[in-house]
Coordinates of C-alpha atoms in Angstrom, one line a residue:
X1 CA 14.5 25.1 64.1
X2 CA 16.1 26.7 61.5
X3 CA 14.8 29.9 59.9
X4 CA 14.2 31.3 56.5
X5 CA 14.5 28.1 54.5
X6 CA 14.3 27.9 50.9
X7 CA 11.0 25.9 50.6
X8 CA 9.8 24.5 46.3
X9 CA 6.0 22.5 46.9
X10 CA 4.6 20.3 43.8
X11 CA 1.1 20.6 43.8
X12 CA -0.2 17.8 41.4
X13 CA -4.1 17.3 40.4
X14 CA -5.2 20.6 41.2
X15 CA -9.0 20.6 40.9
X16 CA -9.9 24.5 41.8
X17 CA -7.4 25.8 39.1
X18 CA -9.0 29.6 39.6
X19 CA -8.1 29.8 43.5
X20 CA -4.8 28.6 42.8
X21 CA -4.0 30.8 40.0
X22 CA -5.3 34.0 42.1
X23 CA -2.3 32.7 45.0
X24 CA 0.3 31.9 42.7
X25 CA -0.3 35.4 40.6
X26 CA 0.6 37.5 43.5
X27 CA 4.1 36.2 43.6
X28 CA 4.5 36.1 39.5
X29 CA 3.7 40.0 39.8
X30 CA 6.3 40.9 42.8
X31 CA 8.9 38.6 41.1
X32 CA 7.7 40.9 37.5
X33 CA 8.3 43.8 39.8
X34 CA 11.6 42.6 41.1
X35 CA 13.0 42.2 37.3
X36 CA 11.3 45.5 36.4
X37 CA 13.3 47.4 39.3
X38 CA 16.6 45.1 37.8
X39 CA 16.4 46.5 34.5
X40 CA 16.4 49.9 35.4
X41 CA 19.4 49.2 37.4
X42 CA 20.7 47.5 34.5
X43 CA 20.3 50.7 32.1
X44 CA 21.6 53.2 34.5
X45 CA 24.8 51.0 34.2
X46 CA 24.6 51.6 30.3
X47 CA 23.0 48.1 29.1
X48 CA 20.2 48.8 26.2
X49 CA 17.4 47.4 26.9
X50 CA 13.8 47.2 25.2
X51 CA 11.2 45.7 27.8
X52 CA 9.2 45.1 24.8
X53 CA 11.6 42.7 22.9
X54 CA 11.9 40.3 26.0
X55 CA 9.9 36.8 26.2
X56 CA 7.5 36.7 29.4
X57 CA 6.3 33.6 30.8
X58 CA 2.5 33.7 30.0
X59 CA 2.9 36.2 27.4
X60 CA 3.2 38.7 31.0
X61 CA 5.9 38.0 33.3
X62 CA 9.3 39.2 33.4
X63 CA 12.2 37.0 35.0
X64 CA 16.1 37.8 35.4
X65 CA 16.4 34.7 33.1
X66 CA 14.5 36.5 30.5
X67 CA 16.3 39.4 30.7
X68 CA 19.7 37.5 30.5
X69 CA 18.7 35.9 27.4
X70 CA 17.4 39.4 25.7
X71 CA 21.6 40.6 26.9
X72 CA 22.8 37.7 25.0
X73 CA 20.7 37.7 22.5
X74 CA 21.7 41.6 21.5
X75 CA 25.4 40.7 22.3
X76 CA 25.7 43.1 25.7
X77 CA 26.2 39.5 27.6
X78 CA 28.4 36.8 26.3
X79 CA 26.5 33.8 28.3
X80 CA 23.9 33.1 30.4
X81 CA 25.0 32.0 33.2
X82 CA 28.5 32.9 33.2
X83 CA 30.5 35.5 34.7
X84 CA 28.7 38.3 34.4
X85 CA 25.2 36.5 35.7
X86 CA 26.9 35.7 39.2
X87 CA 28.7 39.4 39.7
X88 CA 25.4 40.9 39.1
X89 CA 22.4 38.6 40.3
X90 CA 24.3 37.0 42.9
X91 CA 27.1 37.5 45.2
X92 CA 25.9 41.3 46.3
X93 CA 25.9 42.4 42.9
X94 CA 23.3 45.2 41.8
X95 CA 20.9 43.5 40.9
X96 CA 21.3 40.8 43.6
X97 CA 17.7 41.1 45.7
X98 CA 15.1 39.2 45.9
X99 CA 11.1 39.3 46.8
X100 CA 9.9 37.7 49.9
X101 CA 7.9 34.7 49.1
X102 CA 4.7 33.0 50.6
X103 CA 5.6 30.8 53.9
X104 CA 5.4 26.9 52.6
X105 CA 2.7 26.0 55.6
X106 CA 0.6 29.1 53.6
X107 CA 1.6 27.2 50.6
X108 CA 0.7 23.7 51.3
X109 CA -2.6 24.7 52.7
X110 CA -4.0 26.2 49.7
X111 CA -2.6 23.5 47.7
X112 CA -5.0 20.8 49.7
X113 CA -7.7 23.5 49.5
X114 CA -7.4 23.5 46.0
X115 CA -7.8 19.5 45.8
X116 CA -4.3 19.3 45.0
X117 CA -1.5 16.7 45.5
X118 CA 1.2 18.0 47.5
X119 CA 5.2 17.1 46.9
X120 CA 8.3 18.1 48.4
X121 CA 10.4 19.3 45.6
X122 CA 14.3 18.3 46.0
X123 CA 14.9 18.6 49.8
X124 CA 18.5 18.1 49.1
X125 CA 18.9 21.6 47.3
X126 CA 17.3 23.1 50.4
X127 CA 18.1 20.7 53.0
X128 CA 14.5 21.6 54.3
X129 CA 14.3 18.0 55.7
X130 CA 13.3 19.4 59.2
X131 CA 10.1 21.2 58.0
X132 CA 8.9 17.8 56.9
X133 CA 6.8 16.5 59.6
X134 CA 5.1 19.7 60.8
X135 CA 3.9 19.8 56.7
X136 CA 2.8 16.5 57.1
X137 CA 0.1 17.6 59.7
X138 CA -0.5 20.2 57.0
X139 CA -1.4 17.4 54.6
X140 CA 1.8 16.8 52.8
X141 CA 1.3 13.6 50.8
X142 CA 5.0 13.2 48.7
X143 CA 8.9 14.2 48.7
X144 CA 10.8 14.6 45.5
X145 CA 13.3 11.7 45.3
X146 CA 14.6 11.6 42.3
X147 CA 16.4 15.4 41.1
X148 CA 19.8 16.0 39.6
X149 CA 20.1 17.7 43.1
X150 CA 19.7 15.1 45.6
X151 CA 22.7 13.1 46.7
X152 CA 22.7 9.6 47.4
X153 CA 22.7 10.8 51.3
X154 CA 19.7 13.1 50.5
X155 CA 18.0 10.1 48.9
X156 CA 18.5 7.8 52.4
X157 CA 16.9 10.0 54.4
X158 CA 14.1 11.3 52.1
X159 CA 13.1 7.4 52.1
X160 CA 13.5 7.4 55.9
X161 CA 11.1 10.4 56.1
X162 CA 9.1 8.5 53.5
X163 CA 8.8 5.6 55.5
X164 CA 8.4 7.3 59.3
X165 CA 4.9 9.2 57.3
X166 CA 4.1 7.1 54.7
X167 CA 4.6 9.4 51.8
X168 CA 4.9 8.4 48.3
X169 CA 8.2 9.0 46.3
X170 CA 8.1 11.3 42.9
X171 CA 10.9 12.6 40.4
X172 CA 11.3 14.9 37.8
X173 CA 13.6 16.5 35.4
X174 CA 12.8 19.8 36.7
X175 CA 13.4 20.9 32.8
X176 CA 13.7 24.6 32.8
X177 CA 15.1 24.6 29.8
X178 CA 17.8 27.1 28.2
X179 CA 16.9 29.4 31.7
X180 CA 18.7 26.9 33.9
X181 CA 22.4 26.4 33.7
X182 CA 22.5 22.5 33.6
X183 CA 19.1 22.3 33.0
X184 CA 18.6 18.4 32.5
X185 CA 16.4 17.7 29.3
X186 CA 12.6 16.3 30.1
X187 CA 12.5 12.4 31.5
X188 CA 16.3 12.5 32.6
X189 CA 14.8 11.8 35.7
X190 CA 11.5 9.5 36.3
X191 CA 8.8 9.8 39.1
X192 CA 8.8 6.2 42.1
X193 CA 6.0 3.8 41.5
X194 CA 4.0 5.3 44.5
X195 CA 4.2 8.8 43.0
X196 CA 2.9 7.7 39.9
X197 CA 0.0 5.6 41.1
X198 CA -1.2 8.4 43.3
X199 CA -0.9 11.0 40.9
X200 CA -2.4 9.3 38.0
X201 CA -4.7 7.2 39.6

């Protein structure tokens, strides 16, 4: 099996909302950390920039999408994501690293331990379809069929999987707004009949 996968989980009806929050805040802080150690990379390459004048998710946390939006915003950046983003975020620019992020079996467990539902988000961004049945023995109850990412292929064999371990079918904008490039607008995409009646009841 394949290693290092990119791994997104959905964790719906969460009922312990303290224990999850205590998991989830350890990565929010690296990934502050991580945009933190950007910045100062950013303004040793000349770019002004005032940590105190950039939005935070939770009135706390720092992303690189924040931070682009603050260089547009004061003109140092002409677009989001255009040029610019990829030679620096990505493609072995300077500011391209990452943190290393919980393991999805971690993941999923505290998820069920928390009450929660627990989706596969868009396995056709990750192709991440092989993971599925050991997180089934982990308690995976959905996969994410419906997302702007999944091709028609993806979507065949997420309802194969579906089928094989009888797991419902959700979908979901995935609406990140103005921090996404292509970011599709809430209800572009809608959730399967199954997803919905376990979810809500």
């Amino acid at each position: 099996m394949k290693k290092n996968y990119r791994v997104h989980l959905l964790g719906y009806n969460i009922k312990d909302i303290d224990k999850l929050e205590a998991y989830v805040n350890i990565t929010l802080e690296k990934r502050h950390n991580n945009t933190l150690r950007q910045i100062e990379i950013l303004k040793d390459n000349g770019f002004e920039i005032d940590i105190n004048k950039l939005r935070k998710a939770d009135g706390k946390y720092i992303y690189k999408q924040h931070l682009m939006h603050y260089l547009v915003e004061t003109g140092q950046v002409s677009e989001m994501f255009g040029d610019f983003y990829y030679k620096t975020f990505k493609n072995n620019g300077i500011c391209h690293f990452d943190i290393k992020y919980p393991s999805p079996y971690e993941a999923i467990k505290v998820i069920k331990e928390c009450g929660g539902i627990a989706v596969l988000a868009h396995s056709g961004q990750q192709q991440n379809f092989e993971l599925i049945p050991e997180l089934v023995k982990l308690g995976l109850d959905g996969l994410e069929l419906n997302h702007k990412a999944n091709s028609d292929k993806d979507k065949e064999i997420i309802r194969e999987y579906a089928d094989k371990y009888n797991l419902v079918l959700t979908g979901g904008s995935d609406c990140h707004g103005l921090f996404e490039a292509g970011s599709p607008e809430v209800g572009d995409y809608l959730s399967e009949e199954s997803g919905v009646k376990l979810i809500i009841g």
